[in-house]
């Protein structure tokens, strides 16, 4: 791993503003105390957070049961996620939040809804009763395939109320990808909408559900929200309208008292094989992790409007649009559409319109806005902002500085948060009242999180040498497994180093111990902050009958971080034309979804392979990036292949 080295020579540093520190939920003193407590005895530290930040029906008997690599947190404790996110803000000591906005929502066409805690509580109870009346029982999985509308949050919370784990499939995934996830999770019910608004038009969701269900018969019921009013076919006996079911539903539903380790949700993510993994999260540990990190990192106050721009279909949306904010009684904003519709200033106009105080987004979006020009943010009053965050990929220092100056007006601290679908919540991050930031660094591990960098031998890498990012102790929000595949869970995350979590990222630490994340070291690409496995795209390509072989690599891209490049060798006699490229792009969209569509396709007669037949991705990566190959090519089977690849046309 010697090539992951101190590549960045960033020396700028920004100290926390004393005025911010003074009012921070976690000031320097708290953080120093918690760091010490977390390092000395992390279960005890997390137990304090679980007690202070959540309401439990029954206290736990044991904080942590750790039989590597299987962890159980707050063993014997009972709680309910929807109770923590809703009931305790409408009754008892938190009742002052009854009529506070829980969700501020804006649709892409400009329609708006502000939902108070009392209303959200009522809607969630009603929908929980609907789920029961439609036959969903505790432990049964429900797939949600929905646009960014309040009903998605309502459906999630209703699932948690009765203990039915949800599995959300991002609305941009195709019918085929949806079918795979429904089958893998063994879901009896799908909740969807007719469609959602994107770039000014309604995109179909129900149609994709129909296509997916034509390939599987395990789903018994489909509940459909009316959003776009586009034409849909309702299958008698199977499909029902949300509004019809809600009409007579009772607004009273007691929360199920669930075991701390009861499955909360499954979320599929890409790995280094073709098949996506169902990451399993459970109740008590996950909620402790996201509630605590949200309060500390985003410094939430009752009067704040908080906006995380992620789609709920990704982990960021689960943890920091819905569960973290609502468990803290915060006002969380949701926006349905694309950032630049109807104009390049939509996001900035939303910040001004709703008076957003805390804003959390992805570097890829920041880079897009840099390119669109400063006049768009400058045209709006962004003075309500007091804290900014980033997530999903490393942020280049230039983009960080732009965010700091043009959006934050040099007033707002920036929290760069490193974490993963698997970690459940934020792991490495700045704390706005306590930690000095450096552009491009996620700074330090959160208290109670033991992150480190190892070399190949499992020794702590010595700065400035880089290595592999690991977590040495279990943490409450950690994944509990891969749905239905304990073997893969062990191999993927726990086989590189003994009893140590392997994250799959390369990183290094500077002299002050700050983490600099360099990106994935496996065959996973990070496209606009979303993970796509190279193997997944390859399997999609070779499933086309005119493709003999395909290899997929990422190449650096100014906006999306990484762009997908596919090397394809067509079946003999196929016309390697631009039209065929379009066909293949459409094919990948159909198999996986538009996010996996290759930016570039290059045709080739053969792929560079080792004598043992392994595709030499390293070489292809160099070719894709237009670099001369630096690496060793002595095992290359056929040298002429590489030369031909270089000559091959680009788009
Ligand atoms: C991968 C996880 C959980 C957030 C959304 C992505 C990369 C995430 C950062 C950051 C550098 C980051 C890593 C990680 N990543 N945040 N602040 N700095 N890299 O979730 O799809 O599970 O992807 O995103 O490579 O392994 P995900």
XYZ file of C-alpha atoms and ligand atoms in Angstrom:
678
model
C 0.000 0.000 0.000
C 2.996 2.298 -0.271
C 1.311 4.240 -3.058
C -1.282 5.511 -0.618
C 0.929 8.140 0.841
C 0.874 11.651 1.983
C -0.356 13.022 -1.315
C -1.892 16.157 0.021
C 0.255 18.932 1.346
C -2.582 20.938 2.830
C -1.439 23.232 5.632
C -4.413 25.560 6.116
C -6.218 25.140 9.408
C -9.355 26.778 10.808
C -9.877 26.959 14.537
C -13.377 26.818 15.999
C -14.863 30.269 16.513
C -14.996 30.946 20.291
C -18.543 32.305 19.938
C -19.626 29.043 18.281
C -17.815 26.929 20.872
C -19.508 28.796 23.672
C -22.983 27.825 22.511
C -22.066 24.342 21.161
C -23.883 21.228 22.376
C -20.466 19.647 22.775
C -17.802 22.208 23.624
C -14.060 21.590 23.980
C -14.405 20.470 27.550
C -17.188 17.985 26.822
C -15.306 16.602 23.833
C -12.062 16.196 25.796
C -13.949 14.429 28.564
C -15.826 12.173 26.116
C -12.689 11.340 24.161
C -11.056 10.187 27.345
C -14.113 8.234 28.470
C -14.519 6.687 25.016
C -10.895 5.610 24.854
C -10.852 4.150 28.353
C -14.103 2.239 28.148
C -16.112 2.700 24.987
C -19.103 0.526 26.040
C -19.481 2.634 29.164
C -19.249 5.838 27.124
C -21.926 4.617 24.707
C -24.122 3.412 27.560
C -24.123 6.938 28.947
C -25.181 8.282 25.548
C -27.882 5.610 25.176
C -29.283 6.557 28.576
C -29.061 10.336 28.123
C -30.331 10.534 24.551
C -32.968 7.796 24.251
C -36.041 6.574 26.093
C -36.065 2.862 26.923
C -39.108 0.830 27.975
C -36.846 -1.679 29.720
C -33.218 -1.010 30.650
C -30.520 -3.300 29.245
C -28.810 -5.966 31.295
C -25.511 -5.931 29.478
C -24.070 -3.069 27.417
C -22.065 -5.118 24.933
C -21.857 -8.768 24.060
C -18.895 -9.097 21.672
C -18.203 -12.458 20.097
C -16.139 -11.301 17.140
C -17.322 -10.505 14.564
C -20.818 -10.511 16.067
C -21.848 -7.721 18.410
C -24.964 -7.213 20.489
C -25.522 -3.833 22.103
C -27.729 -3.041 25.094
C -28.672 -6.685 25.539
C -32.078 -7.176 27.122
C -33.042 -3.519 26.626
C -36.382 -2.725 24.992
C -37.324 0.363 23.029
C -39.117 1.600 19.946
C -37.637 3.856 17.283
C -40.880 5.638 16.338
C -41.580 6.250 20.036
C -38.179 7.907 20.371
C -38.690 9.923 17.181
C -42.287 10.969 17.855
C -44.125 10.161 21.084
C -41.571 11.723 23.349
C -41.891 14.998 21.450
C -45.680 15.148 21.807
C -46.152 14.028 25.407
C -44.294 14.314 28.702
C -41.277 16.591 29.118
C -40.826 16.989 25.328
C -44.444 18.063 24.688
C -43.406 21.632 23.880
C -42.526 20.224 20.450
C -46.095 19.073 19.721
C -46.727 21.828 17.206
C -43.156 22.264 16.046
C -42.352 21.384 12.435
C -40.924 17.881 12.285
C -40.686 17.875 8.487
C -40.534 20.821 6.132
C -41.062 19.389 2.694
C -40.920 20.953 -0.741
C -41.789 19.136 -3.928
C -39.940 19.824 -7.135
C -42.899 21.684 -8.681
C -42.863 24.010 -5.648
C -45.730 22.521 -3.623
C -44.967 22.482 0.098
C -46.005 20.673 3.287
C -45.029 21.463 6.849
C -45.792 18.568 9.178
C -45.746 19.057 12.938
C -44.655 16.419 15.404
C -48.282 15.884 16.478
C -49.380 15.415 12.864
C -46.473 13.134 12.026
C -47.239 11.053 15.102
C -50.875 10.715 14.003
C -49.986 9.785 10.420
C -47.412 7.221 11.537
C -49.866 5.576 13.954
C -52.496 5.449 11.227
C -50.137 3.910 8.741
C -48.843 1.427 11.317
C -52.459 0.285 11.700
C -52.726 0.045 7.913
C -49.646 -2.167 7.798
C -51.167 -4.445 10.416
C -54.529 -4.571 8.629
C -52.724 -5.519 5.419
C -51.146 -8.482 7.145
C -47.647 -7.253 8.016
C -46.314 -8.851 11.179
C -43.374 -8.123 13.422
C -40.155 -9.231 11.744
C -41.591 -9.280 8.205
C -39.681 -7.186 5.667
C -41.323 -4.347 3.776
C -39.679 -2.858 0.680
C -40.087 0.897 0.128
C -39.530 2.209 -3.404
C -40.595 5.813 -3.228
C -39.789 9.389 -4.203
C -38.654 11.955 -1.616
C -42.093 12.671 -0.184
C -43.218 12.748 3.477
C -45.008 9.404 3.036
C -41.595 7.756 2.769
C -40.649 8.946 6.262
C -44.132 8.035 7.511
C -43.827 4.513 6.085
C -40.368 4.022 7.633
C -41.522 5.144 11.062
C -44.690 3.048 10.816
C -42.549 -0.015 10.073
C -40.465 0.678 13.155
C -43.611 1.144 15.228
C -44.669 -2.467 14.625
C -41.180 -3.956 14.292
C -41.301 -4.732 10.562
C -37.797 -4.123 9.143
C -37.852 -1.895 6.074
C -35.644 -2.184 3.056
C -35.579 1.022 1.043
C -34.617 0.774 -2.592
C -33.492 4.084 -4.104
C -36.021 5.266 -6.712
C -33.272 5.522 -9.341
C -32.722 1.765 -9.343
C -34.270 -0.239 -12.165
C -37.016 -2.854 -12.026
C -34.399 -5.618 -12.238
C -32.396 -4.217 -9.330
C -35.631 -3.814 -7.361
C -36.628 -7.414 -8.033
C -33.223 -8.689 -6.823
C -33.617 -6.772 -3.558
C -37.235 -7.832 -3.009
C -36.241 -11.466 -3.507
C -33.141 -11.290 -1.350
C -35.015 -9.630 1.514
C -37.999 -11.953 1.101
C -40.475 -9.055 1.219
C -44.239 -9.645 1.232
C -45.123 -6.007 0.761
C -43.905 -3.144 -1.410
C -44.803 0.496 -0.767
C -44.410 2.807 -3.721
C -45.930 5.827 -5.492
C -47.324 6.336 -8.960
C -44.159 8.338 -9.610
C -42.057 11.255 -8.436
C -40.978 14.562 -9.936
C -37.534 14.895 -11.498
C -36.334 17.598 -13.873
C -39.854 18.842 -14.335
C -41.435 15.533 -15.330
C -42.978 12.616 -13.511
C -40.755 9.546 -13.494
C -42.561 6.237 -13.070
C -42.171 4.083 -9.984
C -45.318 1.956 -9.979
C -44.526 0.821 -13.510
C -41.096 -0.406 -12.332
C -42.748 -2.226 -9.422
C -45.128 -3.939 -11.878
C -42.166 -5.018 -14.016
C -40.249 -6.238 -10.978
C -43.236 -8.205 -9.679
C -43.805 -9.866 -13.029
C -40.518 -11.664 -12.289
C -41.243 -12.770 -8.726
C -44.357 -13.870 -6.875
C -43.453 -13.438 -3.225
C -45.089 -10.012 -2.875
C -48.720 -10.127 -1.728
C -49.566 -6.449 -1.347
C -48.504 -3.183 -2.970
C -49.488 0.136 -1.391
C -49.371 3.089 -3.779
C -49.131 6.779 -2.864
C -50.676 9.170 -5.356
C -48.033 11.782 -6.130
C -47.771 12.674 -9.814
C -51.243 11.458 -10.881
C -49.692 9.735 -13.887
C -51.461 6.700 -15.302
C -50.914 3.484 -13.408
C -52.405 0.022 -13.568
C -53.727 -1.276 -10.255
C -53.824 -5.045 -10.010
C -56.986 -6.145 -8.226
C -56.384 -7.936 -4.939
C -52.748 -6.882 -4.828
C -52.527 -3.112 -5.301
C -54.196 -0.600 -2.988
C -54.091 3.188 -2.758
C -52.444 4.702 0.321
C -55.193 7.337 0.688
C -57.974 4.746 0.593
C -56.367 2.718 3.360
C -55.602 5.776 5.491
C -59.150 7.107 5.373
C -60.530 4.941 8.163
C -57.312 4.017 9.936
C -57.231 4.683 13.671
C -54.693 7.277 14.868
C -53.957 5.189 17.942
C -51.298 2.520 17.808
C -49.199 1.447 20.764
C -45.492 1.169 19.872
C -44.144 -2.391 19.919
C -41.655 -2.923 22.731
C -38.780 -4.254 20.719
C -35.607 -5.930 21.733
C -32.535 -3.729 21.304
C -31.194 -6.183 18.705
C -34.476 -6.417 16.760
C -33.757 -5.859 13.023
C -34.529 -2.235 12.107
C -33.700 -2.186 8.423
C -31.802 -3.756 5.574
C -30.096 -1.500 3.065
C -28.395 -2.885 -0.030
C -25.002 -1.610 -1.031
C -22.434 -2.560 -3.637
C -19.436 -4.683 -2.876
C -16.626 -6.163 -4.861
C -18.738 -9.006 -6.253
C -21.651 -8.748 -8.642
C -24.352 -9.220 -6.023
C -25.304 -6.292 -3.756
C -25.135 -6.965 -0.032
C -28.075 -6.441 2.315
C -26.539 -4.539 5.220
C -28.470 -5.251 8.404
C -28.925 -2.672 11.154
C -30.698 -3.231 14.441
C -32.610 -1.042 16.871
C -30.934 0.166 20.075
C -27.308 0.496 19.004
C -28.119 2.158 15.694
C -30.457 4.689 17.264
C -27.927 5.493 19.989
C -25.230 6.081 17.402
C -27.226 8.303 15.033
C -28.951 10.276 17.806
C -25.702 11.026 19.628
C -23.666 11.904 16.543
C -26.453 14.085 15.145
C -26.701 16.119 18.338
C -22.941 16.559 18.697
C -21.812 17.023 15.092
C -24.692 19.127 13.774
C -25.015 21.007 17.052
C -28.792 20.892 16.738
C -30.934 23.383 18.665
C -34.719 23.417 18.908
C -35.035 26.510 16.729
C -32.830 25.226 13.881
C -33.943 24.259 10.406
C -31.681 21.424 9.300
C -31.341 20.256 5.717
C -29.524 17.164 4.522
C -29.817 16.927 0.743
C -29.376 13.141 0.503
C -32.114 10.919 -0.854
C -33.607 8.749 1.874
C -32.840 5.758 -0.349
C -29.194 5.972 0.765
C -27.836 5.477 4.284
C -27.247 9.222 4.694
C -30.966 9.765 4.288
C -31.870 7.017 6.755
C -29.529 8.237 9.481
C -29.418 12.000 8.963
C -32.651 12.967 7.186
C -34.971 10.800 9.268
C -33.775 8.945 12.386
C -31.020 11.179 13.821
C -32.925 14.459 13.400
C -36.335 13.174 14.550
C -34.918 11.365 17.582
C -33.498 14.772 18.553
C -36.819 16.548 17.988
C -35.301 18.597 15.176
C -36.924 20.196 12.144
C -35.667 18.248 9.139
C -36.158 19.489 5.605
C -36.838 17.271 2.602
C -36.693 18.330 -1.035
C -38.070 16.060 -3.730
C -36.306 17.021 -6.924
C -33.023 17.691 -8.656
C -30.737 20.487 -7.384
C -30.876 22.560 -10.562
C -34.571 22.574 -11.390
C -36.103 24.828 -12.571
C -32.866 26.835 -12.369
C -29.284 26.485 -11.142
C -30.155 28.332 -7.915
C -32.946 26.079 -6.626
C -31.022 24.887 -3.563
C -29.921 28.396 -2.595
C -33.453 29.668 -2.994
C -34.642 26.874 -0.689
C -32.086 27.845 1.965
C -33.224 31.470 1.798
C -36.931 30.609 1.679
C -36.960 28.278 4.669
C -34.149 29.904 6.631
C -31.974 26.803 6.715
C -29.399 26.943 9.527
C -27.537 23.667 9.076
C -26.769 22.285 5.641
C -25.303 18.838 4.867
C -24.438 17.790 1.321
C -21.959 15.924 -0.906
C -18.710 17.155 -2.496
C -19.995 16.183 -5.938
C -22.869 18.651 -5.547
C -20.462 21.335 -4.353
C -18.262 20.817 -7.414
C -21.312 21.029 -9.687
C -22.267 24.365 -8.149
C -18.734 25.717 -8.438
C -18.925 25.101 -12.145
C -22.363 26.723 -12.443
C -20.988 30.001 -11.085
C -21.008 32.058 -7.886
C -23.758 34.348 -9.136
C -26.393 31.740 -8.204
C -25.648 31.422 -4.481
C -24.780 35.132 -4.395
C -28.259 36.010 -5.598
C -29.813 34.622 -2.398
C -29.702 35.495 1.274
C -27.743 32.662 2.874
C -27.216 34.463 6.170
C -29.344 31.935 8.109
C -26.635 29.285 7.663
C -24.484 28.599 10.717
C -23.004 25.154 10.077
C -22.081 23.174 6.949
C -21.312 19.500 6.411
C -20.056 17.154 3.715
C -20.293 13.410 3.204
C -19.826 10.640 0.680
C -16.349 11.107 -0.761
C -13.135 12.948 -0.126
C -13.547 16.679 -0.663
C -10.775 18.371 -2.603
C -9.375 21.409 -0.732
C -10.462 23.799 -3.525
C -14.078 22.695 -3.223
C -13.820 22.934 0.563
C -12.541 26.541 0.317
C -15.332 27.478 -2.075
C -17.942 25.994 0.284
C -16.328 27.881 3.156
C -16.229 31.236 1.358
C -19.153 31.341 -1.053
C -21.727 29.379 0.931
C -20.501 29.756 4.508
C -19.261 33.367 4.037
C -16.279 32.327 6.181
C -18.584 32.241 9.203
C -19.713 28.620 9.272
C -17.699 25.686 10.534
C -17.539 22.730 8.125
C -17.857 19.154 9.333
C -16.413 16.604 6.877
C -17.959 13.318 7.968
C -16.531 9.931 7.033
C -18.718 6.871 7.411
C -20.376 4.062 5.412
C -23.623 2.184 4.937
C -22.037 -0.456 7.142
C -21.086 1.878 9.996
C -24.669 3.154 10.381
C -23.550 6.560 11.592
C -20.674 9.022 11.404
C -17.288 7.686 12.546
C -14.626 10.263 11.680
C -15.542 13.926 11.758
C -14.824 17.355 13.018
C -16.863 18.629 15.979
C -17.824 22.206 15.213
C -17.198 23.685 18.648
C -14.061 21.767 19.446
C -11.937 20.576 16.535
C -9.866 22.730 14.159
C -10.544 21.816 10.538
C -8.183 21.354 7.607
C -9.634 21.462 4.086
C -9.831 17.899 2.782
C -9.465 16.101 6.099
C -12.288 14.417 7.996
C -10.147 15.221 11.091
C -10.534 12.833 14.044
C -12.538 9.815 15.154
C -15.743 10.528 17.061
C -15.415 9.826 20.792
C -15.955 6.125 21.488
C -14.837 5.141 17.957
C -11.442 3.483 17.659
C -10.410 4.169 14.057
C -6.839 3.529 12.929
C -4.717 2.954 9.864
C -2.964 -0.360 9.426
C -0.259 -1.450 7.065
C -0.414 -4.796 5.288
C 0.964 -6.578 8.339
C -1.625 -5.181 10.691
C 0.746 -2.684 12.318
C -0.331 0.902 12.838
C 0.982 2.814 9.815
C 3.602 5.377 10.708
C 2.900 8.864 9.336
C 3.394 9.963 6.626
C 2.850 6.417 5.356
C -0.671 5.522 4.463
C -2.523 2.270 4.787
C -5.944 0.783 5.309
C -8.666 2.287 7.423
C -9.840 -0.022 10.213
C -11.999 0.149 13.327
C -10.563 -1.797 16.226
C -13.488 -1.937 18.615
C -17.167 -2.637 18.011
C -19.426 0.447 17.956
C -23.192 0.653 18.495
C -24.237 1.519 14.909
C -22.138 -1.182 13.264
C -23.776 -3.525 10.802
C -24.884 -6.764 12.418
C -24.374 -8.787 9.279
C -25.168 -9.237 5.613
C -28.753 -10.393 5.238
C -28.734 -14.157 4.807
C -24.973 -14.392 4.315
C -22.878 -14.611 7.502
C -19.981 -16.104 5.559
C -19.685 -13.119 3.274
C -19.964 -10.825 6.299
C -16.925 -12.465 7.867
C -14.905 -12.566 4.686
C -15.689 -9.058 3.573
C -15.051 -7.147 6.753
C -13.284 -9.315 9.304
C -10.804 -11.527 7.469
C -8.035 -9.018 6.729
C -7.104 -8.407 10.369
C -8.065 -10.311 13.486
C -11.215 -9.025 15.214
C -10.822 -5.700 13.446
C -13.282 -4.089 11.036
C -11.861 -3.495 7.573
C -13.545 -0.528 5.883
C -12.121 -0.906 2.361
C -10.739 2.654 2.261
C -7.150 3.790 1.953
C -6.135 6.647 4.236
C -3.281 8.275 6.068
C -2.877 10.348 9.210
C -0.796 13.478 9.548
C 1.433 14.447 12.454
C -1.522 15.682 14.453
C -3.340 12.406 13.904
C -5.811 13.869 11.415
C -7.322 11.367 8.973
C -7.058 11.964 5.230
C -9.278 9.507 3.381
C -7.963 8.591 -0.052
C -10.847 6.455 -1.337
C -11.738 2.816 -1.970
C -8.998 0.284 -2.410
C -11.272 -2.515 -3.641
C -13.208 -2.885 -6.880
C -15.831 -0.444 -5.738
C -16.229 2.922 -7.442
C -17.531 6.035 -5.747
C -19.743 7.797 -8.280
C -21.102 11.097 -6.936
C -20.761 9.720 -3.432
C -22.589 6.491 -4.256
C -21.043 3.094 -4.328
C -21.176 1.027 -7.480
C -19.273 -2.232 -7.789
C -17.244 -2.714 -10.966
C -18.411 -6.344 -11.009
C -22.039 -5.299 -10.913
C -21.631 -3.189 -14.045
C -19.590 -5.945 -15.690
C -22.278 -8.547 -15.039
C -24.858 -6.167 -16.451
C -22.779 -5.687 -19.611
C -22.051 -9.360 -20.222
C -25.721 -10.191 -19.741
C -26.219 -8.515 -23.136
C -26.104 -11.215 -25.823
C -23.710 -9.287 -28.056
C -21.069 -8.830 -25.355
C -18.358 -11.468 -25.024
C -16.399 -9.889 -22.213
C -16.310 -6.665 -20.257
C -14.100 -4.950 -17.730
C -15.124 -1.867 -15.828
C -12.902 0.641 -14.058
C -13.257 4.127 -12.629
C -11.412 7.173 -13.850
C -11.100 10.508 -12.019
C -13.812 13.019 -12.894
C -13.973 16.685 -11.912
C -17.642 16.598 -10.970
C -18.653 13.075 -10.019
C -15.312 12.142 -8.400
C -15.165 8.975 -10.439
C -16.633 8.186 -13.855
C -17.365 4.675 -15.113
C -15.318 3.450 -18.065
C -16.231 0.116 -19.634
C -13.943 -1.912 -21.880
C -16.126 -4.197 -23.919
C -15.258 -6.908 -26.337
C -18.285 -7.627 -28.507
C -19.252 -11.022 -29.822
C -17.675 -11.619 -33.248
C -19.583 -9.969 -36.065
C -21.192 -7.300 -33.861
C -20.934 -3.791 -35.234
C -18.869 -1.830 -32.713
C -20.725 1.381 -33.424
C -21.865 4.397 -31.410
C -25.344 2.992 -31.682
C -24.182 -0.176 -29.954
C -22.645 1.974 -27.197
C -26.040 3.619 -26.663
C -27.677 0.214 -26.584
C -25.238 -0.958 -23.925
C -25.728 2.166 -21.831
C -29.477 1.654 -21.957
C -28.964 -1.997 -21.074
C -26.972 -1.126 -17.938
C -29.663 1.397 -16.963
C -32.244 -1.319 -17.283
C -30.239 -3.859 -15.293
C -29.105 -1.565 -12.482
C -30.246 2.018 -12.920
C -29.080 5.231 -14.556
C -26.391 5.880 -11.924
C -24.450 2.849 -13.168
C -24.483 3.892 -16.836
C -20.888 4.049 -18.136
C -19.643 7.537 -19.024
C -17.398 5.966 -21.607
C -17.439 2.675 -23.493
C -14.399 1.453 -25.389
C -14.533 -1.528 -27.683
C -11.615 -3.903 -27.816
C -10.869 -7.320 -29.304
C -9.343 -8.591 -26.102
C -8.796 -7.504 -22.521
C -5.353 -7.444 -20.883
C -5.011 -10.502 -18.671
C -2.448 -12.217 -16.548
C -1.328 -15.690 -17.549
C -3.765 -17.075 -15.018
C -6.573 -15.242 -16.774
C -7.205 -12.379 -14.352
C -8.142 -9.079 -15.924
C -5.474 -6.503 -15.154
C -7.619 -3.671 -13.900
C -4.664 -1.623 -12.804
C -3.593 -1.297 -16.417
C -7.096 -0.520 -17.554
C -7.360 2.187 -14.934
C -4.241 3.813 -16.354
C -5.545 3.521 -19.890
C -8.899 5.003 -18.832
C -7.179 7.912 -17.097
C -4.957 8.469 -20.148
C -1.825 7.699 -18.139
C 1.265 5.792 -19.200
C 1.316 2.528 -17.312
C 3.680 2.761 -14.411
C 3.064 -0.693 -13.050
C 4.623 -4.004 -13.821
C 3.340 -5.589 -17.016
C 5.559 -8.654 -17.000
C 2.657 -10.993 -16.369
C 0.573 -9.564 -19.169
C -0.516 -12.310 -21.479
C -0.510 -10.348 -24.686
C 1.352 -7.051 -24.863
C -0.282 -5.996 -28.083
C -3.650 -5.857 -26.322
C -2.570 -2.900 -24.258
C -1.238 -1.003 -27.253
C -4.513 -1.577 -29.077
C -6.517 -0.353 -26.106
C -4.631 2.911 -26.098
C -5.372 3.397 -29.756
C -9.047 2.611 -29.363
C -11.452 5.475 -29.849
C -12.800 7.525 -27.048
C -16.295 8.931 -27.012
C -17.767 5.140 1.212
C -19.058 4.671 1.819
C -22.096 7.141 4.449
C -22.145 8.234 3.581
C -22.530 8.015 2.158
C -21.730 6.979 1.416
C -16.640 7.174 1.020
C -17.897 8.592 2.689
C -16.465 10.180 3.095
C -15.706 11.313 3.506
C -13.952 10.529 2.168
C -15.881 9.274 2.189
C -15.686 6.123 1.521
C -16.599 5.091 2.152
N -16.795 8.295 1.950
N -17.706 9.719 3.372
N -16.187 12.227 4.348
N -14.445 11.434 3.012
N -14.627 9.452 1.730
O -22.020 5.726 1.938
O -22.295 4.334 -0.124
O -21.733 3.280 2.081
O -20.044 4.657 0.831
O -17.892 6.510 0.841
O -15.008 5.567 0.444
O -16.045 3.794 2.219
P -21.580 4.426 1.167
